[in-house]
XYZ file of C-alpha atoms in Angstrom:
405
model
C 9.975 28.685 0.177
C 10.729 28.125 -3.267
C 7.452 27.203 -5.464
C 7.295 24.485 -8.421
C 4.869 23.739 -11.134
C 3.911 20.009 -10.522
C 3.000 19.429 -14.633
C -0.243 17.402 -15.052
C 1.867 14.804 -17.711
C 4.390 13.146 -15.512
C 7.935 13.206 -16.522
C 7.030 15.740 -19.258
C 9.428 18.591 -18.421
C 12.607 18.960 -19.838
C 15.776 17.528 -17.903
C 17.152 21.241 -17.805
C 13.825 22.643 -15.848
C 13.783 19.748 -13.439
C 14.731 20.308 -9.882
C 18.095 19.621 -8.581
C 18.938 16.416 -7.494
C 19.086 17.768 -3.481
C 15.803 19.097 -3.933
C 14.852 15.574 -5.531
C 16.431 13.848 -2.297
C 14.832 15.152 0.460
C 11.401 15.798 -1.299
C 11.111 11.826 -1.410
C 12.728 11.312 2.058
C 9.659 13.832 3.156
C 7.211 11.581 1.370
C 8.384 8.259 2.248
C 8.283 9.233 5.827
C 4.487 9.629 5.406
C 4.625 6.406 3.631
C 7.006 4.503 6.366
C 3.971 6.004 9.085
C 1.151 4.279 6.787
C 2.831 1.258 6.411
C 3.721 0.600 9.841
C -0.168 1.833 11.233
C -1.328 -0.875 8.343
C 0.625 -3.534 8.956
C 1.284 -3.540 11.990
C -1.926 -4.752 13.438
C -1.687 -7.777 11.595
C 0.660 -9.248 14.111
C -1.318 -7.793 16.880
C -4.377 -9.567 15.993
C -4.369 -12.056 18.723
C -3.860 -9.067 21.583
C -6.620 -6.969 20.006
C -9.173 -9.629 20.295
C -7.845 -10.527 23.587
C -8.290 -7.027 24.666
C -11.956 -6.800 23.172
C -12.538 -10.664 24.283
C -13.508 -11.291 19.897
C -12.010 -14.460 18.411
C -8.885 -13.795 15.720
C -10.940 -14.342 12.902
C -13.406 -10.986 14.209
C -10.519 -9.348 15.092
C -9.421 -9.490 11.274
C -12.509 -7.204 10.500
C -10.767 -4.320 11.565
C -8.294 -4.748 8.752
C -10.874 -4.963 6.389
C -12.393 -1.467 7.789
C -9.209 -0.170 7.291
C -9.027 -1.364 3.528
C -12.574 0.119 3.264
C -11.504 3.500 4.600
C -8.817 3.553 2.084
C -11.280 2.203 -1.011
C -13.644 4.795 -0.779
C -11.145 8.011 0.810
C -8.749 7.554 -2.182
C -11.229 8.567 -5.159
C -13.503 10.475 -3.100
C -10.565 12.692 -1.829
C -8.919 12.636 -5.233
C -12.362 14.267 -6.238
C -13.274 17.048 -3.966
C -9.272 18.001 -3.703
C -8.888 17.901 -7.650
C -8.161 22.330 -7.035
C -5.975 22.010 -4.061
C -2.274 22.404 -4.252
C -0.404 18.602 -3.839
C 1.507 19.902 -0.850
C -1.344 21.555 1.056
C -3.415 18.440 0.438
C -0.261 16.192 1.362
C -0.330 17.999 4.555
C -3.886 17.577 5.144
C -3.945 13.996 4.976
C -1.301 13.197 6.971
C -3.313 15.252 9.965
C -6.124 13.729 9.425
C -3.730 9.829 9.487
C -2.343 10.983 12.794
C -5.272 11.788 14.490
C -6.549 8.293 13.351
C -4.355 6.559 14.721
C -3.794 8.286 17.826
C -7.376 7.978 18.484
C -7.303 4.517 17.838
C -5.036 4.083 20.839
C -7.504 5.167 23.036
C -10.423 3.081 21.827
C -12.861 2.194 24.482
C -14.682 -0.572 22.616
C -13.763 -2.829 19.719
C -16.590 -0.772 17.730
C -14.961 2.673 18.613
C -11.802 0.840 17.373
C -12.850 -0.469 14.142
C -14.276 2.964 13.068
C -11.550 4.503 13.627
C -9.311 2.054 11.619
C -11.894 3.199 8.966
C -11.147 6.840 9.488
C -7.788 6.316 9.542
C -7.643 4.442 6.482
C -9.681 7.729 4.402
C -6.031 9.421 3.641
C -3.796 6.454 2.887
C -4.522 5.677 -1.169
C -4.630 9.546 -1.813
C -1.357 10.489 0.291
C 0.233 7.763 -1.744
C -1.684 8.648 -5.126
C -0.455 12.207 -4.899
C 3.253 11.638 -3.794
C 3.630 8.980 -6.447
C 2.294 11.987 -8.412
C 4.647 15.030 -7.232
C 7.761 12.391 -7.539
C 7.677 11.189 -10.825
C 6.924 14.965 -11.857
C 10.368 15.565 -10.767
C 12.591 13.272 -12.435
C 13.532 12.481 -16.397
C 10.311 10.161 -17.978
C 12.345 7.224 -18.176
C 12.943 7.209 -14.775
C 9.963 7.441 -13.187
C 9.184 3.396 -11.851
C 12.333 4.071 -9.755
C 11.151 7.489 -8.209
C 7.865 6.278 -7.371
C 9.523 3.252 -5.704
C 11.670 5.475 -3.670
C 8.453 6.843 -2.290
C 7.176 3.506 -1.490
C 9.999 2.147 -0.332
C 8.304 3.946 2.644
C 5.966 1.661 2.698
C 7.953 -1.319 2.183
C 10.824 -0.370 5.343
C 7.869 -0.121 7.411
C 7.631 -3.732 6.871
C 11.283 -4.565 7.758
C 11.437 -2.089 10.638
C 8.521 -0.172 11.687
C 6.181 -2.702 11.625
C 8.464 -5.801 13.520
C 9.440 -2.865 16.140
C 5.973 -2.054 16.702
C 4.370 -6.023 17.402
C 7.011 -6.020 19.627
C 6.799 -2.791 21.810
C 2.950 -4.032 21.232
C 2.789 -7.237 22.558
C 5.547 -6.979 25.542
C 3.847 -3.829 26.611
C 0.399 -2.784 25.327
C -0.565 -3.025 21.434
C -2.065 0.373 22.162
C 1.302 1.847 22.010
C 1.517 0.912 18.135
C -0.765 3.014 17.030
C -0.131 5.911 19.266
C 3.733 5.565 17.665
C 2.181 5.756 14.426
C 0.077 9.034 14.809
C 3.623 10.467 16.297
C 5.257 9.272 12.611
C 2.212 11.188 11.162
C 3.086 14.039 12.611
C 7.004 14.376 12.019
C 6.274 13.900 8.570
C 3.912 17.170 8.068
C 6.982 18.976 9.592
C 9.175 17.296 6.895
C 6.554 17.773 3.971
C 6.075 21.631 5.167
C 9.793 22.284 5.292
C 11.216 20.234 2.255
C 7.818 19.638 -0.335
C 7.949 23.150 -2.179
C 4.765 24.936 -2.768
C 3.321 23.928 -6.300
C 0.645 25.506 -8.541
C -2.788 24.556 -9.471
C -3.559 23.785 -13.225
C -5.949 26.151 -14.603
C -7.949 22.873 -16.240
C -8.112 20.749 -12.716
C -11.716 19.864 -12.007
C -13.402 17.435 -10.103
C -14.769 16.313 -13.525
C -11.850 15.944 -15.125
C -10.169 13.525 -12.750
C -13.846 11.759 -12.779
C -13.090 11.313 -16.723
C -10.347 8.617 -15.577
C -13.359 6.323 -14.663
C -14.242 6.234 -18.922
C -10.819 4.886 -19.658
C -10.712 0.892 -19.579
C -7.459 0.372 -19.397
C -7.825 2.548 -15.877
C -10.199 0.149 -14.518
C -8.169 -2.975 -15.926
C -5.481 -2.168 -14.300
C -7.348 -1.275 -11.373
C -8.552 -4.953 -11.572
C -5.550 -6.673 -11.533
C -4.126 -4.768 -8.465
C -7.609 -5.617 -6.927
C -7.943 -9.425 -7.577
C -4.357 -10.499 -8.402
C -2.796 -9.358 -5.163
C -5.436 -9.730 -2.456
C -3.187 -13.354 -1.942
C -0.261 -11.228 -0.221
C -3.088 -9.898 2.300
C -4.607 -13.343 2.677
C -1.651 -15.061 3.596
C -0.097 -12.362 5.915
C -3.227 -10.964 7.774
C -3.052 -14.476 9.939
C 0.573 -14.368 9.826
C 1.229 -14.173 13.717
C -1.478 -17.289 14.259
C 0.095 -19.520 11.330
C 3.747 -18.968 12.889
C 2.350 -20.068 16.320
C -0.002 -22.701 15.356
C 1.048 -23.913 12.632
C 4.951 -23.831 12.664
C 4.571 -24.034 16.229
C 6.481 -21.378 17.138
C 6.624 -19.504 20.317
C 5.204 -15.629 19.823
C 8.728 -13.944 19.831
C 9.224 -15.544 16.705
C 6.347 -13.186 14.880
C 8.539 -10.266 14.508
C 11.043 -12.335 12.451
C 8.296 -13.099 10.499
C 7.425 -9.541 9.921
C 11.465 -8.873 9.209
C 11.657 -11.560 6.542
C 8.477 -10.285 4.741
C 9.931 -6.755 5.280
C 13.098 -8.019 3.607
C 11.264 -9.544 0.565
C 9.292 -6.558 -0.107
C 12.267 -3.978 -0.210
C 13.867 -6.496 -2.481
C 10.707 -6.351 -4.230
C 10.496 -2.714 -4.548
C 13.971 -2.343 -5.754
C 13.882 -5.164 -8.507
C 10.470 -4.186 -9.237
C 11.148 -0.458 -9.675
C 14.255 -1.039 -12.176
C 12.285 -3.975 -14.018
C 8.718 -1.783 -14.646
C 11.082 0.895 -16.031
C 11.898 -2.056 -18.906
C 8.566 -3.234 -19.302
C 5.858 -2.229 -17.312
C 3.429 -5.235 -18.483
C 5.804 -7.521 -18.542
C 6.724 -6.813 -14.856
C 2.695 -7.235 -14.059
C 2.589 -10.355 -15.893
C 5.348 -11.754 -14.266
C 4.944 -11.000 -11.065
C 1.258 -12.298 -10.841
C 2.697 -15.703 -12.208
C 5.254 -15.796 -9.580
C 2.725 -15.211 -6.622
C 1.030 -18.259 -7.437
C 4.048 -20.200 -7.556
C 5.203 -18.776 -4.131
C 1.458 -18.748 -1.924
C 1.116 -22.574 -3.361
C 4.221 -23.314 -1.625
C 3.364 -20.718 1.652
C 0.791 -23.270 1.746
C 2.191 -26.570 1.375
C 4.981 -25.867 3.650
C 3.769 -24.030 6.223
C 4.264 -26.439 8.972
C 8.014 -26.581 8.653
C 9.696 -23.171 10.616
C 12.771 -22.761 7.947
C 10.118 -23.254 4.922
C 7.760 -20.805 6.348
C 10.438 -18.171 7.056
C 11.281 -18.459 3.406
C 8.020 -18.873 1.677
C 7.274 -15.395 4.137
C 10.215 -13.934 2.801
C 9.584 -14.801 -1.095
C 5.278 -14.220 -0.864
C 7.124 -10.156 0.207
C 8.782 -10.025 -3.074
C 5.774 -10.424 -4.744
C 5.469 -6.620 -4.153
C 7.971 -6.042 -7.311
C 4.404 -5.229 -9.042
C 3.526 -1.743 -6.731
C 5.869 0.646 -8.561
C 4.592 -1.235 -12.247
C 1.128 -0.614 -11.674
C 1.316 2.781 -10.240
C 3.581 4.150 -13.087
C 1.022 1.966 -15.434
C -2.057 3.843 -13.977
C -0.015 7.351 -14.426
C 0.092 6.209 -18.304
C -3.378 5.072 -18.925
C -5.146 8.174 -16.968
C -4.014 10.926 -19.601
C -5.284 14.134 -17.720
C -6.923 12.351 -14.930
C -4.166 11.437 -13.054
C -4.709 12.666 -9.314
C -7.779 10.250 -9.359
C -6.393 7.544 -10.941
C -3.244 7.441 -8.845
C -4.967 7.338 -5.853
C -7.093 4.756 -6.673
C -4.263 2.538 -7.152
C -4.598 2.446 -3.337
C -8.358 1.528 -2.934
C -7.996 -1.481 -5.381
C -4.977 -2.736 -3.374
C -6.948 -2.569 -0.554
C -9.562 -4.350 -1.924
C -7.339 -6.567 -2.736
C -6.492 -6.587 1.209
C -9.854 -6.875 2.263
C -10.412 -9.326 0.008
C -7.763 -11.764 0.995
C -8.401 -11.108 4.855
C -12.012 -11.962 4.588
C -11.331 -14.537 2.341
C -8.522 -16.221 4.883
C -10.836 -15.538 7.565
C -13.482 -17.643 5.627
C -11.272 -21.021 4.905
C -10.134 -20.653 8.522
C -13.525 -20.481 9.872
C -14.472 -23.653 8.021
C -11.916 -25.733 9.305
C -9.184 -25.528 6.820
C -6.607 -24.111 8.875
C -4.309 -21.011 8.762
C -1.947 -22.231 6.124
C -4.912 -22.608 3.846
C -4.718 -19.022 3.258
C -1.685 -19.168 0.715
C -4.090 -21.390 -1.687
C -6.922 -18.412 -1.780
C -3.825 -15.944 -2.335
C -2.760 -18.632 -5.520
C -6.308 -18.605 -6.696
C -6.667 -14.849 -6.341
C -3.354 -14.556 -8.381
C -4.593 -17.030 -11.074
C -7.672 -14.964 -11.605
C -5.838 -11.726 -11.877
C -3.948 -13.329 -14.713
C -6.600 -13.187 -16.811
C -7.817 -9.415 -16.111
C -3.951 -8.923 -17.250
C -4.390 -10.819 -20.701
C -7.386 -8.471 -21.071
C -5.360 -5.265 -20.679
C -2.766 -6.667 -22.532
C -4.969 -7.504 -25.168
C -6.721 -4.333 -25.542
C -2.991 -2.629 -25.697
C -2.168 -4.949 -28.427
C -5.337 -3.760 -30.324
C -4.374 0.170 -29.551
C -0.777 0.045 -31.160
C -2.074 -1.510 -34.123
């Protein structure tokens, strides 16, 4: 197996040392099978809600805790792993996480109790925001500077077909036979992709500088935690309207449950548009992609919200509230600028603030709905969420403006 030097400033080398465009290719199909795995085991149980707590006789709202473990797993894993791995080789650690994600998962398949079952939705959250940190990392390190956005959205477009296939395939398997089968699926995706990363990831070499306190020196760097702010607050609205998506659709649309996988396909759809608009925009202007896309969310949640009730209007508010995603690929590459030589830590954590973001907005939904205000509600926290990750933005943006002069 060949071996590459994975440099510690992305998009650094020059064009004539970078790999060739085969190697490029199925390097990122490798990685964005780990990613397609994660997204499907994350999102999937958010239209499996109402089995789960059927299964562990909890109401929906209870049942949404085990998203938020999840989302906790990934919060603390990300930095903590980012940490203790800062003198491991990418593609040994890439293959160590996605182990320890399939064993997660298949475990969580045979659950005995809703306990059991929520911690291990914690455990197998631990790899998710570091797998992704670090093969956001190893792509962009293999492609010209000016083209990095795009590279790191090929990755996640992983994540975002898991929406449009893996995730609408699994609810479905799940609910006509046993939602249990979901997550044992997943583990099997884990799997297949440590064969793929083994076979087509080439070894890399350790920087002589990489410490654990080095990456820690990302955490002194305010733009870092800015931007770790705005993925945190801005875009817990996404999570807040889609964690109750499969109860709005039948209760509030009144639709019969076949009709929550099209759901899940139409918010799949908006997020690969997302991703691919997004990617190609951030390599523009990476703030003004941020920006943007914050302002848009609260256009799009306010009308999730108002509309709800209407089948055709939720399909399409679903479908736009997934294009909101067009901000992933900006504020990863964004974090990879701001971290200087701290950038396995600061990728990864990328991760943990979106799911904070997602445990934000799912305890936040649960909340309204608990008090009476209905599922639909939800799109107003996302809006409100949005509106108050506009103003971390004009913070960062600010400070920038005060750098470059």
């Amino acid at each position: 197996m060949s071996e590459i030097a994975i440099n510690d400033s992305i998009g650094s080398q020059p064009d004539d040392e970078l790999p060739s465009a085969t190697t490029v290719a199925l390097v990122q199909l490798a990685l964005a099978c780990g990613g397609f795995g994660i997204g499907t085991g994350e999102f999937a149980i958010m239209g499996l809600l109402p089995n789960v707590a059927d299964t562990f006789s909890v109401t929906t709202p209870q049942a949404g805790y085990v998203i938020s473990a999840y989302a906790l797993g990934v919060v603390i894993g990300a930095p903590v792993i980012a940490v203790l791995a800062a003198k491991m080789a990418r593609r040994t650690l890439l293959l160590t996480l996605m182990l320890i994600f399939a064993a997660g998962n298949i475990f969580s398949a045979m659950a005995p109790t809703f306990e059991t079952f929520t911690l291990l939705r914690f455990v197998s959250g631990l790899p998710h925001g570091a797998y992704f940190g670090v093969a956001a990392l190893v792509a962009a390190s293999m492609v010209p500077v000016h083209r990095r956005a795009r590279a790191v959205g090929r990755v996640m477009l992983g994540l975002t077909v898991a929406t449009l296939l893996g995730t609408p395939l699994t609810t479905f398997f799940g609910q006509s036979l046993d939602w249990q089968v979901a997550f044992f699926s997943v583990g099997v995706l884990g799997l297949l992709t440590v064969v793929l990363i083994w076979f087509y990831v080439p070894q890399d070499r350790v920087s002589k500088e990489a410490s654990f306190l080095r990456e820690l020196g990302a955490f002194r760097r305010p733009q870092v935690w800015l931007t770790l702010g705005i993925a945190a607050v801005g875009y817990g609205g996404m999570f807040a309207m889609f964690s109750y998506i499969a109860s709005t659709t039948t209760e509030v649309a009144l639709l019969p449950e076949t009709a929550v996988p099209i759901m899940l396909v139409l918010f799949g759809v908006g997020m690969n548009a997302g991703n691919f608009i997004g990617s190609w925009l951030a390599d523009k202007s990476l703030l003004g992609t941020i920006g943007g896309s914050l302002v848009y969310n609260i256009v799009v949640l306010t009308t999730f919200s108002l509309t709800a009730a209407n089948p055709y209007m939720l399909g399409l508010s679903v479908f736009l509230v997934g294009c909101g995603f067009a901000a992933g690929p900006a504020l990863q590459t964004r974090l990879m600028d701001v971290a200087a030589d701290a950038q396995t830590l600061a990728a990864a954590s990328n991760h943990s603030a979106f799911n904070i973001a997602n445990a934000i907005g799912a305890w936040l939904g649960g909340l309204v709905i608990a008090w009476g205000y209905g599922f639909a509600a939800t799109g107003y926290v996302g809006a409100a969420l949005s509106f108050l990750g506009l103003f971390v933005f004009a913070a960062s943006a600010r400070l920038e403006r005060r750098a470059g002069a």
